[in-house]
Short mmCIF file of C-alpha atoms in Angstrom, two decimals:
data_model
loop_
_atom_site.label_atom_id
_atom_site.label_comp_id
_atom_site.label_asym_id
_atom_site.label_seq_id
_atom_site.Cartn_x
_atom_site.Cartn_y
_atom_site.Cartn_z
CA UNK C 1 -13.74 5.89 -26.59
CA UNK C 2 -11.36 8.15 -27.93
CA UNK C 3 -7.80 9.46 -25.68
CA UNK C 4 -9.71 13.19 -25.98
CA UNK C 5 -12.97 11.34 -24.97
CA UNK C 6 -11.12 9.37 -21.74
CA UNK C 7 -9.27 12.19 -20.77
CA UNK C 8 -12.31 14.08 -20.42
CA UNK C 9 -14.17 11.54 -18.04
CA UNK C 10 -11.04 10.99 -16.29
CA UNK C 11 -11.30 14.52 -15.11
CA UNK C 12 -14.58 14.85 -14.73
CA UNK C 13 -14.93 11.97 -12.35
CA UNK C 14 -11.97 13.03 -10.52
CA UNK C 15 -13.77 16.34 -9.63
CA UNK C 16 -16.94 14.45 -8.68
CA UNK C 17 -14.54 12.31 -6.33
CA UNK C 18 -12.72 15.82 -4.50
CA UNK C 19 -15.82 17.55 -4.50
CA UNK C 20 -17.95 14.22 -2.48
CA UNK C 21 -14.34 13.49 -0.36
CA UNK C 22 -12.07 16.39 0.53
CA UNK C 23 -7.64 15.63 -0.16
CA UNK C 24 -6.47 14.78 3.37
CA UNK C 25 -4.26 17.46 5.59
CA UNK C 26 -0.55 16.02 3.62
CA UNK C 27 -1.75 16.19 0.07
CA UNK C 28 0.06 18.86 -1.61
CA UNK C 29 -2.52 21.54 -2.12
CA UNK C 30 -6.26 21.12 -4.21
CA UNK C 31 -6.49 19.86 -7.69
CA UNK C 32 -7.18 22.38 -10.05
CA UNK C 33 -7.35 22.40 -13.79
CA UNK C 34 -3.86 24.50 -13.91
CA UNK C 35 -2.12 23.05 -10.83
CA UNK C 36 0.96 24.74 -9.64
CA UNK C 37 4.04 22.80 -10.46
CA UNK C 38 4.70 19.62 -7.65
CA UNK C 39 7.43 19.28 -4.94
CA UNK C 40 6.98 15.75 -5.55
CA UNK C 41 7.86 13.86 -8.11
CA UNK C 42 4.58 12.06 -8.53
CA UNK C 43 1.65 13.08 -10.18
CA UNK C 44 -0.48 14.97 -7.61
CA UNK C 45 -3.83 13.12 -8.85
CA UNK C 46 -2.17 9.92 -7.71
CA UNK C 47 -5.42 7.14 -8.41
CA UNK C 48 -8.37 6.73 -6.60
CA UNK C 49 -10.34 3.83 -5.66
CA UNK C 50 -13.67 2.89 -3.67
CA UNK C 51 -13.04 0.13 -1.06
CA UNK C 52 -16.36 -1.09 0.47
CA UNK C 53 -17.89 -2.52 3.34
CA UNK C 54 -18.42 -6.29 3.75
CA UNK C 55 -20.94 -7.85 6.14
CA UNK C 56 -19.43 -11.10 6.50
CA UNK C 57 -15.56 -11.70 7.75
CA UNK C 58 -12.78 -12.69 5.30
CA UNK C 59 -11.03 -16.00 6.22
CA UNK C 60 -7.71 -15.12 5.77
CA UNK C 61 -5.68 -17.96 3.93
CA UNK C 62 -4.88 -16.14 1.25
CA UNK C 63 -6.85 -17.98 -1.70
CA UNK C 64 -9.26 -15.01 -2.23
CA UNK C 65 -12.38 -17.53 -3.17
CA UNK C 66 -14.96 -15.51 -0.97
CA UNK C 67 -17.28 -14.05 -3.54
CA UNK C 68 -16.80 -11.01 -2.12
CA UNK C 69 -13.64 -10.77 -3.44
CA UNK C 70 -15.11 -11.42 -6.81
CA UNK C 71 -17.37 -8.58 -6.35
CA UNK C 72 -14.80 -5.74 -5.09
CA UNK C 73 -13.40 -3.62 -7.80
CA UNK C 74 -9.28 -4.55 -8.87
CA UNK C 75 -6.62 -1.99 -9.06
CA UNK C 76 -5.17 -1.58 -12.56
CA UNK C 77 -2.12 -3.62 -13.43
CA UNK C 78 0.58 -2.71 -11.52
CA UNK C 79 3.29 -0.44 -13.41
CA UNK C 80 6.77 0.74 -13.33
CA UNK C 81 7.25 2.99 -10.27
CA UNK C 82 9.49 5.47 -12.14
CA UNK C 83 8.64 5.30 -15.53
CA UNK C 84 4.84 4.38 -15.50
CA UNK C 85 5.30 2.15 -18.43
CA UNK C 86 3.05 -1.60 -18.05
CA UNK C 87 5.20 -3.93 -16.07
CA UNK C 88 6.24 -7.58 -17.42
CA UNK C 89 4.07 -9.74 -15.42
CA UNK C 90 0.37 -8.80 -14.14
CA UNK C 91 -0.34 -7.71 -11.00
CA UNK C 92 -3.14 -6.64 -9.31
CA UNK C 93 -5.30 -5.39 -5.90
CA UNK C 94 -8.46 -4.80 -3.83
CA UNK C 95 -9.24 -3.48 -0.67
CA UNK C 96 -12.56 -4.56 1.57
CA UNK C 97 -13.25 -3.10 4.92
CA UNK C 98 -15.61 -4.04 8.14
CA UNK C 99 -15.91 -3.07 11.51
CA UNK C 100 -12.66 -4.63 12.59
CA UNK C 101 -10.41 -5.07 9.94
CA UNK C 102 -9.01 -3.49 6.71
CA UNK C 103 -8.77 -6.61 4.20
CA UNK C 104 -6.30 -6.03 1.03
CA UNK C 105 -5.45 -8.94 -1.65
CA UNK C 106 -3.11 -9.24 -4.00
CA UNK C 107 -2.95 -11.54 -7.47
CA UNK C 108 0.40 -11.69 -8.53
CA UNK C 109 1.61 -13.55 -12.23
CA UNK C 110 4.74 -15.33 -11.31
CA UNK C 111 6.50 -17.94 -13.77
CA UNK C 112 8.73 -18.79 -10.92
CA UNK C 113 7.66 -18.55 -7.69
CA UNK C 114 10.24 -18.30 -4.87
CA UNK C 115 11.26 -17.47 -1.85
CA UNK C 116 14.32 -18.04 0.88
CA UNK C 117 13.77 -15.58 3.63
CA UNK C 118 11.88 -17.42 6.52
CA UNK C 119 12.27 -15.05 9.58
CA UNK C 120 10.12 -11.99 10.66
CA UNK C 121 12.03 -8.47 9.60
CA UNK C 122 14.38 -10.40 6.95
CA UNK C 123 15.44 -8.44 4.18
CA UNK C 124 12.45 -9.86 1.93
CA UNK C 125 12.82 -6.81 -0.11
CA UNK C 126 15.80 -9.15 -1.80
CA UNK C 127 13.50 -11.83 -2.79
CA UNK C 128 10.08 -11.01 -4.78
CA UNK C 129 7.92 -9.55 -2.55
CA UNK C 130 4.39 -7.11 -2.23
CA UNK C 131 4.18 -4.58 -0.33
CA UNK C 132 1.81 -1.66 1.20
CA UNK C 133 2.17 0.93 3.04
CA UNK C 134 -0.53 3.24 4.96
CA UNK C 135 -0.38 6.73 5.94
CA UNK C 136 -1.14 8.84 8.76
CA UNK C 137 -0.76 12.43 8.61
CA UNK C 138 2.42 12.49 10.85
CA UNK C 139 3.10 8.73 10.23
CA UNK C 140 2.96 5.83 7.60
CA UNK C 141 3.39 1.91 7.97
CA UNK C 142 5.51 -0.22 6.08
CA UNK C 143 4.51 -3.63 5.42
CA UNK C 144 6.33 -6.61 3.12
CA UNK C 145 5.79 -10.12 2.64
CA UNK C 146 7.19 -13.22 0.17
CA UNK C 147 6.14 -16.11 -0.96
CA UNK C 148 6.88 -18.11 1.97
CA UNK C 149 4.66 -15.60 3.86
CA UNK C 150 7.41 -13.82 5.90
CA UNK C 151 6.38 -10.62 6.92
CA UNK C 152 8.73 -7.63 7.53
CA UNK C 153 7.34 -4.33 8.90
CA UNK C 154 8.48 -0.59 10.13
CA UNK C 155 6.97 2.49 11.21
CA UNK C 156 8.06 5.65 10.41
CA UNK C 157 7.27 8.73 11.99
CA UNK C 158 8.15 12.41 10.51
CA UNK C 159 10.96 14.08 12.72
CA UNK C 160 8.58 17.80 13.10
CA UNK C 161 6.08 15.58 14.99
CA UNK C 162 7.64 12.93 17.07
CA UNK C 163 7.65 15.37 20.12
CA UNK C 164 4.36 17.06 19.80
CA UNK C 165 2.76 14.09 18.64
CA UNK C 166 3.13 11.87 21.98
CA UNK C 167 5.14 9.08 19.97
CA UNK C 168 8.59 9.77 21.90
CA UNK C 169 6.98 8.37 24.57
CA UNK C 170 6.35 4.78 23.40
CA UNK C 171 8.93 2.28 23.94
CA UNK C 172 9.04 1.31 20.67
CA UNK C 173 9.11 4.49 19.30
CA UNK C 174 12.20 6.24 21.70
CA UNK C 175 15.21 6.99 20.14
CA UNK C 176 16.69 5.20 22.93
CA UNK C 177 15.80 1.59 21.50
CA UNK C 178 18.44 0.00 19.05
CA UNK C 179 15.71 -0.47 16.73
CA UNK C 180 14.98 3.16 16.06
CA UNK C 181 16.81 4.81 13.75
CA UNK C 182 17.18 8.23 11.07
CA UNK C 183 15.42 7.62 7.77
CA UNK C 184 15.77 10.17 4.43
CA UNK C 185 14.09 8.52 2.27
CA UNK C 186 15.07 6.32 -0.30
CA UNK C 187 15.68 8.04 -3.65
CA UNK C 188 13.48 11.28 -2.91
CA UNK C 189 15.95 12.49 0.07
CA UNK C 190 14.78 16.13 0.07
CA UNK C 191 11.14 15.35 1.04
CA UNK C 192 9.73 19.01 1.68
CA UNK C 193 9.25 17.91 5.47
CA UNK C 194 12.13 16.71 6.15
CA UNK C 195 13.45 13.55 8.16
CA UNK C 196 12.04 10.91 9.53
CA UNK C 197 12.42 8.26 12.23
CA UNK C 198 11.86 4.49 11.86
CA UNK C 199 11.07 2.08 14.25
CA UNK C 200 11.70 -1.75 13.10
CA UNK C 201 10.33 -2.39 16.56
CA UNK C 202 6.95 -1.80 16.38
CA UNK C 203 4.42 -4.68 15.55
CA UNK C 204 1.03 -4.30 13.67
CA UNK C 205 -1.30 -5.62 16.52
CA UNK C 206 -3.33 -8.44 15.38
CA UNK C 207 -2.25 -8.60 11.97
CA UNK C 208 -3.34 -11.63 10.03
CA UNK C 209 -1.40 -12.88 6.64
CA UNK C 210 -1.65 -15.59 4.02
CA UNK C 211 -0.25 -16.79 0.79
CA UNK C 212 -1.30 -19.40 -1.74
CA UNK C 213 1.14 -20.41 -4.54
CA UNK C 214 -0.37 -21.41 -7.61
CA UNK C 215 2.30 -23.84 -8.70
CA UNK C 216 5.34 -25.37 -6.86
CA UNK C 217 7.29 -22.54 -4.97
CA UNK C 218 11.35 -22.57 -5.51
CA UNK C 219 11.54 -25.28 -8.28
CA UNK C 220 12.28 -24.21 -11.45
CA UNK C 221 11.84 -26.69 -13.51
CA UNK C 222 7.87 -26.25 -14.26
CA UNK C 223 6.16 -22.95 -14.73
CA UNK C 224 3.99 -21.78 -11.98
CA UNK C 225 1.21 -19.21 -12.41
CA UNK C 226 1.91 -17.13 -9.63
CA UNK C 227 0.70 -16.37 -6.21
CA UNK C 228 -2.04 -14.28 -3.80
CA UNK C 229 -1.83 -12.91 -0.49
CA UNK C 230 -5.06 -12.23 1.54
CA UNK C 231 -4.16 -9.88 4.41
CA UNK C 232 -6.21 -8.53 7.61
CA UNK C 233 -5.06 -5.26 9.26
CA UNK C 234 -7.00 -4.20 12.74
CA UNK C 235 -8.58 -1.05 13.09
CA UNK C 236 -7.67 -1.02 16.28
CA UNK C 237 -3.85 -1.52 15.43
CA UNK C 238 -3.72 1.97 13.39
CA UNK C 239 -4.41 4.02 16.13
CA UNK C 240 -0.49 5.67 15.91
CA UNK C 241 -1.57 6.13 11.85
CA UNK C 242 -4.63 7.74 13.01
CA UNK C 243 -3.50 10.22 15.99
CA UNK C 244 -2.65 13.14 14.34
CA UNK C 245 -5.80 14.05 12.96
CA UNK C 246 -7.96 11.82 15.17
CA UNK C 247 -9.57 10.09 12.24
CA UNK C 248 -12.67 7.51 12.84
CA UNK C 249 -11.61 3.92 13.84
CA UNK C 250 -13.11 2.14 11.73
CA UNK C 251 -13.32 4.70 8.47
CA UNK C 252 -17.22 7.09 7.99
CA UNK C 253 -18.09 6.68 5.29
CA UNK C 254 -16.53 8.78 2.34
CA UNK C 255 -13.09 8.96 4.61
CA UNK C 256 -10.13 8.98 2.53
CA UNK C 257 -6.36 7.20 3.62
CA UNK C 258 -3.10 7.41 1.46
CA UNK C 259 -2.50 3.64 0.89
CA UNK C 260 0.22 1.93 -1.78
CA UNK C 261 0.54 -1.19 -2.93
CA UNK C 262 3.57 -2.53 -5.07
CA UNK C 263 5.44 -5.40 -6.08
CA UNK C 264 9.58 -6.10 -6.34
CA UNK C 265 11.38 -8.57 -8.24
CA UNK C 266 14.74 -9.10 -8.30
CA UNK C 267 14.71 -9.53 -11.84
CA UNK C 268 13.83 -7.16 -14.93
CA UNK C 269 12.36 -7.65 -17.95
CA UNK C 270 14.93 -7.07 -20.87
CA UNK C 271 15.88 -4.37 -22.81
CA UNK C 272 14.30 -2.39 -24.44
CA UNK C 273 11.49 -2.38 -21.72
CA UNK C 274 13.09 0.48 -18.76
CA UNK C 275 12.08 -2.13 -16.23
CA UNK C 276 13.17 -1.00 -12.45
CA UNK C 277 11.84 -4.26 -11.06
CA UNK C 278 9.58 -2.11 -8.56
CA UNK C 279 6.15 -2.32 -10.25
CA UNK C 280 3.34 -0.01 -8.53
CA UNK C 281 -0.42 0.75 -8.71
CA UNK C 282 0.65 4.51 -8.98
CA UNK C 283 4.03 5.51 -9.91
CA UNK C 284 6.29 7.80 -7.99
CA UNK C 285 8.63 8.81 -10.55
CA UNK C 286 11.67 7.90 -8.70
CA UNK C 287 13.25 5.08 -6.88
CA UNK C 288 11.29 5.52 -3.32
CA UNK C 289 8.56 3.94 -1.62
CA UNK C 290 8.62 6.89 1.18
CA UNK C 291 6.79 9.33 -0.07
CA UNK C 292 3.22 9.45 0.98
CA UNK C 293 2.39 12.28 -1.60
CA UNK C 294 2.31 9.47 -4.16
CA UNK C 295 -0.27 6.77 -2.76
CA UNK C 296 -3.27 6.52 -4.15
CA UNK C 297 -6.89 7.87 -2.62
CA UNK C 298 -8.46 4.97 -1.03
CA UNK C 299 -12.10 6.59 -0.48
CA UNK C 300 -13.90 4.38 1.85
CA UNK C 301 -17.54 3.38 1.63
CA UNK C 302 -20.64 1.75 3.73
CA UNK C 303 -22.19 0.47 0.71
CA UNK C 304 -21.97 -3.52 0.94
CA UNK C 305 -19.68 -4.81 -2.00
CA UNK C 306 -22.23 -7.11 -2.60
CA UNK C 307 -24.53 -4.93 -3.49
CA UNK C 308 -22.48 -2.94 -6.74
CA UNK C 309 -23.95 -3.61 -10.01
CA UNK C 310 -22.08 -5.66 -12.71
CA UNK C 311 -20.75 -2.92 -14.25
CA UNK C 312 -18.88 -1.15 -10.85
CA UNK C 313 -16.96 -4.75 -10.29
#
């Protein structure tokens, strides 16, 4: 197919996709074919992707051999979250839903697998690490973890809502606890709404994590071939995501979230590659996680995964 050719069904199914599943309340105004100019640094389109239903529960222990895993659709490989150039090692994602859980895997290419940090809410970020976070309209959830499945985790809450919304009344959320504190951002400091609050208190409820290494994790003298995490987030536990707008516990189908996923390494690969060492299904265009605006669609459907045709996996 030719760029002229891709282009055009790019666009085409991306208008199918808004038309069948409306932006949510934060997106920054419709798509059109002459779009006024962003106040984010991201493309508005961000990507889209179909996570579907599952009738059977995931295992979590993070070696992704159910065959429904085989079945549901993989994000593209990750890229550079500012430039949006291919990243150095391959890494990819898929999302699954039921009932009770959202279900999200990662395969990650790793030469050299390691890890140090060991307790919950360590700064992982300094070893390799994936991430996701998932966004309500007047909230979003951060959510790391390593090698050595160590899990860090925050919840941030924007500053124009904290009062009307009902979250200054949870414990974990007062500005009274230690834990809370003022958040800006990252790299994108003038977000159009203004500040946030973080809360490195709050716990997902019920979360479930595991990693596999495929290879020998911290020894560098053989060549690994990387490792996956298989993860297991509770409806139930995103009822602060899902306040605002009082969206359906599990998803109906054809809802739509704002959910990244990423990947950061604390090394780069060489010049003359512009490698950040944050690689990301959907770049932001700067150095910041924060910025909802930039997450990809995640349109969520009742059809069984197992049921998709050959050519939709």
């Amino acid at each position: 197919m030719s760029a002229k050719s891709a282009n055009f069904a790019f666009t085409a199914a991306l208008l199918v996709l808004t038309a069948r599943c409306p932006l949510p309340a934060f997106a920054d105004g419709p798509l059109t074919n002459t779009p006024a100019k962003s106040k984010f640094p991201c493309d508005p389109a961000a990507a889209q992707y179909t996570a579907y239903h599952i009738s059977t529960p995931i295992k979590v222990d993070g070696l992704l051999d159910e065959p429904c895993w085989k079945a549901a659709p993989r994000s593209p490989r990750f890229v550079d979250i500012i430039t949006g150039q291919p990243a150095m090692h391959e890494t990819r994602a898929a999302l699954l839903w039921d009932d009770k859980n959202l279900y999200v895997a990662y395969w990650v290419e790793e030469p050299n697998v390691a890890a140090t940090y060991t307790k919950h809410n360590s700064p992982i970020y300094n070893n390799n690490d994936v991430e996701i976070f998932i966004a309500g309209r007047d909230t979003y959830y951060e959510f790391e973890i390593n090698a050595l499945n160590t899990v860090y985790e925050a919840f941030f809450i924007w500053q124009d809502a904290y009062e009307s919304g009902g979250y200054s009344q949870v414990p974990e959320f007062k500005r009274s606890n230690p834990a809370v504190k003022k958040f800006n951002g990252v790299g994108f400091t003038a977000h159009p709404r203004g500040p946030r609050l973080g809360s490195w208190a709050w716990r997902f409820p019920g979360l479930q994590t595991a990693v596999h290494v495929d290879g020998t994790l911290n020894d560098k003298t053989d060549k690994d071939r990387g490792w996956t995490v298989e993860l297991a987030f509770p409806w139930e536990g995103m009822k602060w995501l899902a306040k605002a707008d009082d969206r359906a516990l599990p998803p109906k189908d054809g809802d739509v979230w704002r959910i990244d996923l990423s990947r950061f390494n604390q090394y780069k690969a060489p010049p003359p590659a512009k490698d950040s060492g944050g690689w990301f299904w959907s770049p932001h265009g700067v150095w910041d996680s924060h910025i909802p605006e930039c997450f990809p669609y995640i349109h969520f459907s009742t059809n069984d995964v197992a049921s998709l045709p050959p050519a939709a996996k």
